[in-house]
Coordinates of C-alpha atoms in Angstrom, one line a residue:
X187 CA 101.2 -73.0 31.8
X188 CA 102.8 -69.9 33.6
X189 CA 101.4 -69.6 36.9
X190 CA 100.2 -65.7 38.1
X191 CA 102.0 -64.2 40.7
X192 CA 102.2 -65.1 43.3
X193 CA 102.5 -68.4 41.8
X194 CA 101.6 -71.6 44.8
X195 CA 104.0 -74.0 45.4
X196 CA 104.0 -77.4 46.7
X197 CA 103.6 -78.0 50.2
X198 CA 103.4 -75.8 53.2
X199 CA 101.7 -73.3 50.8
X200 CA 98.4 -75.5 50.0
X201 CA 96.4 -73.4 52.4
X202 CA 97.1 -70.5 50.0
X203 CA 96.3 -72.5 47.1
X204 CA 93.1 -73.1 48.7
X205 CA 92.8 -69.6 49.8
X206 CA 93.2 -68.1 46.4
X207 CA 90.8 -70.6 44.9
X208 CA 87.6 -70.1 47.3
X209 CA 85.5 -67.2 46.2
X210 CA 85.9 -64.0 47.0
X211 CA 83.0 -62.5 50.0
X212 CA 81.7 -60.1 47.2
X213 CA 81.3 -62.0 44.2
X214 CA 80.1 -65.3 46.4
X215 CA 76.5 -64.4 45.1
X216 CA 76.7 -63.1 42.0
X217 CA 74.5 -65.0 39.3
X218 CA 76.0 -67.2 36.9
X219 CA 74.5 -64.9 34.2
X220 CA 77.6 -62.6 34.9
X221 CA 80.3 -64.6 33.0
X222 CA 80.5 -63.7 29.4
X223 CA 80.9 -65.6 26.7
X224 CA 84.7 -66.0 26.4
X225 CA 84.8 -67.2 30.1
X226 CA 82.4 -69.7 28.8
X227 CA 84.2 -70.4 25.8
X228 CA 87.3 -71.0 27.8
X229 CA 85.9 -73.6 30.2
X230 CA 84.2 -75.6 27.7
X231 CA 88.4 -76.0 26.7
X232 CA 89.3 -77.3 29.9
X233 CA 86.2 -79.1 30.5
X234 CA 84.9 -80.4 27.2
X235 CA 88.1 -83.2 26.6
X236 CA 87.4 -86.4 28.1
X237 CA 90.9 -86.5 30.6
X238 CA 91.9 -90.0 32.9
X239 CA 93.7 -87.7 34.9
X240 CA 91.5 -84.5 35.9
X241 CA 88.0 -84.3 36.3
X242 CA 85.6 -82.7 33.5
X243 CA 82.0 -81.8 32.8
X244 CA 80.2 -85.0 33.7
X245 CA 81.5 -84.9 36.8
X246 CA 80.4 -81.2 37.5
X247 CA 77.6 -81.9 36.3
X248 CA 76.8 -84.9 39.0
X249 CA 78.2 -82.0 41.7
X250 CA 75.1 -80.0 40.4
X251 CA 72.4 -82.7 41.1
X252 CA 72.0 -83.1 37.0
X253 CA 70.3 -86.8 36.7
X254 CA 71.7 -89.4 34.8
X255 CA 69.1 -88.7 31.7
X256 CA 70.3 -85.6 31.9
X257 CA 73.9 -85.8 31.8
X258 CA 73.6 -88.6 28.9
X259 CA 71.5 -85.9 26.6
X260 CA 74.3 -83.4 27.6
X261 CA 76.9 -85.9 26.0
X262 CA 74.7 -85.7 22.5
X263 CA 75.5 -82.1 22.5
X264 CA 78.2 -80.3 20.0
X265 CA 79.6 -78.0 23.4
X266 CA 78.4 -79.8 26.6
X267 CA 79.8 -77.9 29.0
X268 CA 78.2 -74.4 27.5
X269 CA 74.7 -76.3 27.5
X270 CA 75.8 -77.7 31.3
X271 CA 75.8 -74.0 32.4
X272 CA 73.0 -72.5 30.4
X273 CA 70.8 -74.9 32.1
X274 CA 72.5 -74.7 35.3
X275 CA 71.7 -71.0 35.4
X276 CA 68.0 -71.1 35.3
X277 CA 68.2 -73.3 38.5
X278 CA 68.5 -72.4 42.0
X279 CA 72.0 -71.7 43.4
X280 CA 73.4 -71.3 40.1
X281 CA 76.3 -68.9 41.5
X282 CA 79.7 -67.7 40.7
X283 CA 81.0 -68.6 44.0
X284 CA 79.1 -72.1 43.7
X285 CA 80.9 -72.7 40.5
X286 CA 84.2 -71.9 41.8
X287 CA 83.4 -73.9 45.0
X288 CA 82.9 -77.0 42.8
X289 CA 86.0 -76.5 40.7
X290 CA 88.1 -76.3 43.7
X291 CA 86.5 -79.5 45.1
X292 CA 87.4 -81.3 41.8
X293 CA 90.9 -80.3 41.7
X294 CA 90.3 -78.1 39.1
X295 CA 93.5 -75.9 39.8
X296 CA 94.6 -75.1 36.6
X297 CA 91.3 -74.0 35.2
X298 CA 90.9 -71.3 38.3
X299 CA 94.6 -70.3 38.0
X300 CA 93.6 -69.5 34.6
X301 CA 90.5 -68.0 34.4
X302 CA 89.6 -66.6 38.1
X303 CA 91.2 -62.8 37.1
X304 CA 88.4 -63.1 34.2
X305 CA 86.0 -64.4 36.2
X306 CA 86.8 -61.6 38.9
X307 CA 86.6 -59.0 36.5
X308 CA 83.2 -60.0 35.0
X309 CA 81.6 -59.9 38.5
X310 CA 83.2 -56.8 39.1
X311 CA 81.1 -55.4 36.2
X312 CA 78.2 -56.9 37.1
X313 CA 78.3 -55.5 40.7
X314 CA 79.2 -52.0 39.2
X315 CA 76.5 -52.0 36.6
X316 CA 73.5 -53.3 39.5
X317 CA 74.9 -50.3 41.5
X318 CA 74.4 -48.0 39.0
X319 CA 71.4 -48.8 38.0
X320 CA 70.5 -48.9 41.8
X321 CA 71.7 -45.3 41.9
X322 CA 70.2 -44.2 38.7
X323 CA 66.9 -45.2 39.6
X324 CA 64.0 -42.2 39.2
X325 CA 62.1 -41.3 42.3
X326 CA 58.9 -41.7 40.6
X327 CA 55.9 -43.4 41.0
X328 CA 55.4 -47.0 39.3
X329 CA 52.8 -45.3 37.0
X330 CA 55.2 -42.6 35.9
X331 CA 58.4 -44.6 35.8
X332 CA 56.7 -47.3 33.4
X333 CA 56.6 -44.8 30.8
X334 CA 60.0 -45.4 29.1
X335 CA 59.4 -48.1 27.1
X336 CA 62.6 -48.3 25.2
X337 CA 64.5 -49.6 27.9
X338 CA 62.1 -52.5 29.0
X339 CA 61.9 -53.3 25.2
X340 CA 65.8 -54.1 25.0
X341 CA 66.0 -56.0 28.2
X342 CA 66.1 -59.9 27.8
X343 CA 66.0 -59.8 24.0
X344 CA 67.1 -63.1 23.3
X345 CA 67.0 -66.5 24.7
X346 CA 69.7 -66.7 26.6
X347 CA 69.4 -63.0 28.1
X348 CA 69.3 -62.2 31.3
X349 CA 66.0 -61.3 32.1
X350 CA 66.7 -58.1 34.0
X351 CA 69.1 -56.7 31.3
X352 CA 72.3 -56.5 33.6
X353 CA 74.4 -59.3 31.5
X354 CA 73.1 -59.0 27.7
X355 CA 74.0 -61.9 25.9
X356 CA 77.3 -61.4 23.1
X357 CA 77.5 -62.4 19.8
X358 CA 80.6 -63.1 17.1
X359 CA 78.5 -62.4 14.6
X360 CA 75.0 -61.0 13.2
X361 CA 73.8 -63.0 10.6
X362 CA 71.6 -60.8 8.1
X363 CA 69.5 -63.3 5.7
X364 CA 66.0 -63.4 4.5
X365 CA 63.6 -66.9 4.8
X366 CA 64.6 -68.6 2.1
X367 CA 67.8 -68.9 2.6
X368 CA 67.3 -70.2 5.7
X369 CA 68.9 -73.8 5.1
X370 CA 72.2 -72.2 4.3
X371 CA 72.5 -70.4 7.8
X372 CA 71.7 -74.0 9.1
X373 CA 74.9 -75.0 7.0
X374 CA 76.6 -72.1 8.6
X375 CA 75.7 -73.0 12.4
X376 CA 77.0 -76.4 11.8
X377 CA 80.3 -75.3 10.5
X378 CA 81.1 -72.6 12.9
X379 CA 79.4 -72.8 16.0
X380 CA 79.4 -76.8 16.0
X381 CA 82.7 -77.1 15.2
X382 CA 86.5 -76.3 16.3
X383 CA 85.7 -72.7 15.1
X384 CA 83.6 -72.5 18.3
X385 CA 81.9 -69.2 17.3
X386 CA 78.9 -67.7 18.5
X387 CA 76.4 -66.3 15.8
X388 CA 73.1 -64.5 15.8
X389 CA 70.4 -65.9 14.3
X390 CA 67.2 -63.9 14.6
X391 CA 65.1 -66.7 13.8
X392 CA 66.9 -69.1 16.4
X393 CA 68.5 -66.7 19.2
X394 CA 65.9 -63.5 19.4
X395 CA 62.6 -63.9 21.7
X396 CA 59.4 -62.6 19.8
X397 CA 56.8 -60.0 20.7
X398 CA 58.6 -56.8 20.4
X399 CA 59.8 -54.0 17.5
X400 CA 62.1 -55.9 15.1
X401 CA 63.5 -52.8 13.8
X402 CA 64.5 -51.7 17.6
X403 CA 66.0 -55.3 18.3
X404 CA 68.2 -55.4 15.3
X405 CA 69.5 -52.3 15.9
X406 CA 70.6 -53.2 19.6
X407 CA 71.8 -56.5 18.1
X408 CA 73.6 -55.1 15.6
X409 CA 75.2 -51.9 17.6
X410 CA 75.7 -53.1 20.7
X411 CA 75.7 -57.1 20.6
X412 CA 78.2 -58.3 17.8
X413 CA 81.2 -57.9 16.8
X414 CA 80.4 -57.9 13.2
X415 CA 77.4 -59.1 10.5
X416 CA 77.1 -61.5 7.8
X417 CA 75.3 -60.7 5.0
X418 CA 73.7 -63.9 3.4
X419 CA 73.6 -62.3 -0.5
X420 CA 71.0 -63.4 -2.4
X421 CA 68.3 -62.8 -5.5
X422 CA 65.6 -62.8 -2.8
X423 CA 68.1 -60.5 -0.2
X424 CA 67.7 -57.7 -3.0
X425 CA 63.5 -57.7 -2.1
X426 CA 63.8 -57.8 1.7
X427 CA 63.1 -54.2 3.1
X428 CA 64.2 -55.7 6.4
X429 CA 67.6 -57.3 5.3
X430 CA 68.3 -53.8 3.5
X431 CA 67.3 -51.4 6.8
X432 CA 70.6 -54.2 8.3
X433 CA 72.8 -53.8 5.8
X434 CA 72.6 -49.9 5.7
X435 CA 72.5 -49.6 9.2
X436 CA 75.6 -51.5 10.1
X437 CA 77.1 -49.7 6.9
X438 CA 76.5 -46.5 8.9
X439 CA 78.7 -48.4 11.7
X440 CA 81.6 -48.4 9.7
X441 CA 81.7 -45.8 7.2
X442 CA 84.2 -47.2 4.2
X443 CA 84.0 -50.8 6.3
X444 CA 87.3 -49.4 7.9
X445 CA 86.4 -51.5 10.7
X446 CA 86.0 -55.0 8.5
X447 CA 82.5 -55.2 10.6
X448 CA 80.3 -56.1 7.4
X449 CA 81.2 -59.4 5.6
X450 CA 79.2 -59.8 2.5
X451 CA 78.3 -63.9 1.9
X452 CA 77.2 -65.3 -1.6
X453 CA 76.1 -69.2 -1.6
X454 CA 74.6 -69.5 -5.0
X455 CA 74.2 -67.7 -8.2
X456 CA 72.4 -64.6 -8.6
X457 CA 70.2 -63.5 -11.6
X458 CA 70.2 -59.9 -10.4
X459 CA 73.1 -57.7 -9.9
X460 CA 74.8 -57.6 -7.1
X461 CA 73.9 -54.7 -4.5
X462 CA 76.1 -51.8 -5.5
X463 CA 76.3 -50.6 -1.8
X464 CA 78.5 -53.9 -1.1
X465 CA 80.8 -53.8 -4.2
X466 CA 83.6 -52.1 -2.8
X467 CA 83.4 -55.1 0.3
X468 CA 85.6 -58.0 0.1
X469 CA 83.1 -61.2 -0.9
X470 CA 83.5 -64.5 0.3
X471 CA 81.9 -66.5 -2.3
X472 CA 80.8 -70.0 -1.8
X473 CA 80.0 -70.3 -5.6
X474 CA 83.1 -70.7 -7.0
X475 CA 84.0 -74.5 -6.8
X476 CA 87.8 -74.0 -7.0
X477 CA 87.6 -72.5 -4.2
X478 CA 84.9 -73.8 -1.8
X479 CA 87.5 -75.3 0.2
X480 CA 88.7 -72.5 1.5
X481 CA 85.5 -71.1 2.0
X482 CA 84.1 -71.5 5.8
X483 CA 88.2 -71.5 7.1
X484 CA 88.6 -67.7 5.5
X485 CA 85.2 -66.5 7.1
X486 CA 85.6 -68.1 10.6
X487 CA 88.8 -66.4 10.7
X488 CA 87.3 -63.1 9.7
X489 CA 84.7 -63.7 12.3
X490 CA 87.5 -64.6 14.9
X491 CA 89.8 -61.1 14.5
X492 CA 89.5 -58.9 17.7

């Protein structure tokens, strides 16, 4: 691995090493919440393979204070190093500058040579975006200024949000399906989230915290939150007024899907005909038997394009 400039050397220039490693004054306390998901994603590479000669996630997880229990449940889990921080985060402490403190201690070199101009840019956002809203603030009275309820309503949306709406939670992928075909979109975690693929989907019945306007939610989700949407088709997909109010609003996205954000999904045979507003869509169809195989590798990759 190419090493940044300026790039430490053995020797006399540990201190520097050790320098460039500590955390930076301003970002010291920034929440945990801050990193996005493709910092995460790239830790859980470095950390996730078990290694004789570097330390990995069980053994930041024992920095922590994560009990034994604990770190054996972690070791049942398909990413444990994204579950290790999304549990660390709801704790006390649960910093930026704690977690670089503790990669440093554990000889982590490589993964902070790698990842600490990410890491510094995500704060940096952060620390921009609480200022503005610092700055932005009304000079109104409690009563008055409570009267916007659209921007409480899309603040800590889904489960993993944070609660004051600086850092919303990303997403690969919306998944658009209706109830009953619910046990296909399990099928579809399994193979790209819990797998290789490493993908992060949207799953409203899974990811999205109840109690507010579904129609407002969606829209965020949809807009703002991922990358692109699946659309699980199906016989009972034709009768849901909610999977339809999806599809034509992320349609509206990207007029003539120049942006390949839509990805239409059939799993099993239909005895109506197929939505006309998705005809001129490439289909990945999960039907066809000759070429199921191909199936979930050809719609991870569409998932995975920038």
């Amino acid at each position: 691995m190419a090493c940044p400039s300026p790039c430490p050397s053995p020797g006399p220039s540990r201190a520097v090493t050790a320098k460039a490693a500590s955390p930076a004054p301003d970002i010291h306390d920034v929440p945990l919440v801050a990193l996005n998901f493709r910092v995460r994603s790239r830790l859980s590479l470095y950390l996730n393979p078990p290694t004789q000669v570097s330390a990995y996630w069980p053994a930041l997880a024992e920095e922590l204070g994560f009990q034994y229990l604990e770190i054996l449940n972690l070791q049942t889990q398909p990413d444990p190093t994204r579950r290790l921080l999304d549990t660390w985060q709801t704790r006390e402490r649960a910093t930026v500058g704690r977690l670089l403190e503790l990669l440093h201690k554990l000889e982590r070199l490589d993964v902070l040579e790698d990842l600490r101009p990410s890491i510094d840019e995500d704060c940096k956002k952060y620390l921009k975006k609480k200022q503005q809203e610092e700055a932005e603030k009304p000079l109104q009275v409690p009563a008055v200024d409570s009267s916007n309820p659209q921007t409480l309503e899309l603040m800590g949306i889904t489960i993993l949000d944070d609660p004051q709406g600086l850092v919303p939670e990303l997403f690969d992928a919306f998944i658009c399906y209706c109830p009953s075909d619910i046990q296909f979109v399990h099928e579809m975690i399994q193979r790209l989230e819990q797998t290789d693929c490493r993908l992060k989907l949207c799953v409203s019945d899974r990811d999205v915290l109840p109690g507010t306007c579904v129609w407002s939610i969606t829209s965020e989700l949809i807009e703002k939150r991922c990358r692109r949407m699946v659309v699980v088709i199906s016989d009972e997909y034709l009768q849901s007024n909610e999977c339809d109010f999806q599809t034509k609003f992320a349609l509206s996205l990207c007029p003539g899907a120049r942006q390949k954000r839509l990805i239409p999904v059939k799993y099993k045979p239909m005895k109506k005909e197929f939505p006309s507003i998705l005809r001129f869509i490439t289909l990945c169809d999960y039907t066809n038997p000759c070429t199921r195989s191909w199936f979930w590798p050809r719609l991870a990759r569409a998932l995975s394009q920038p």
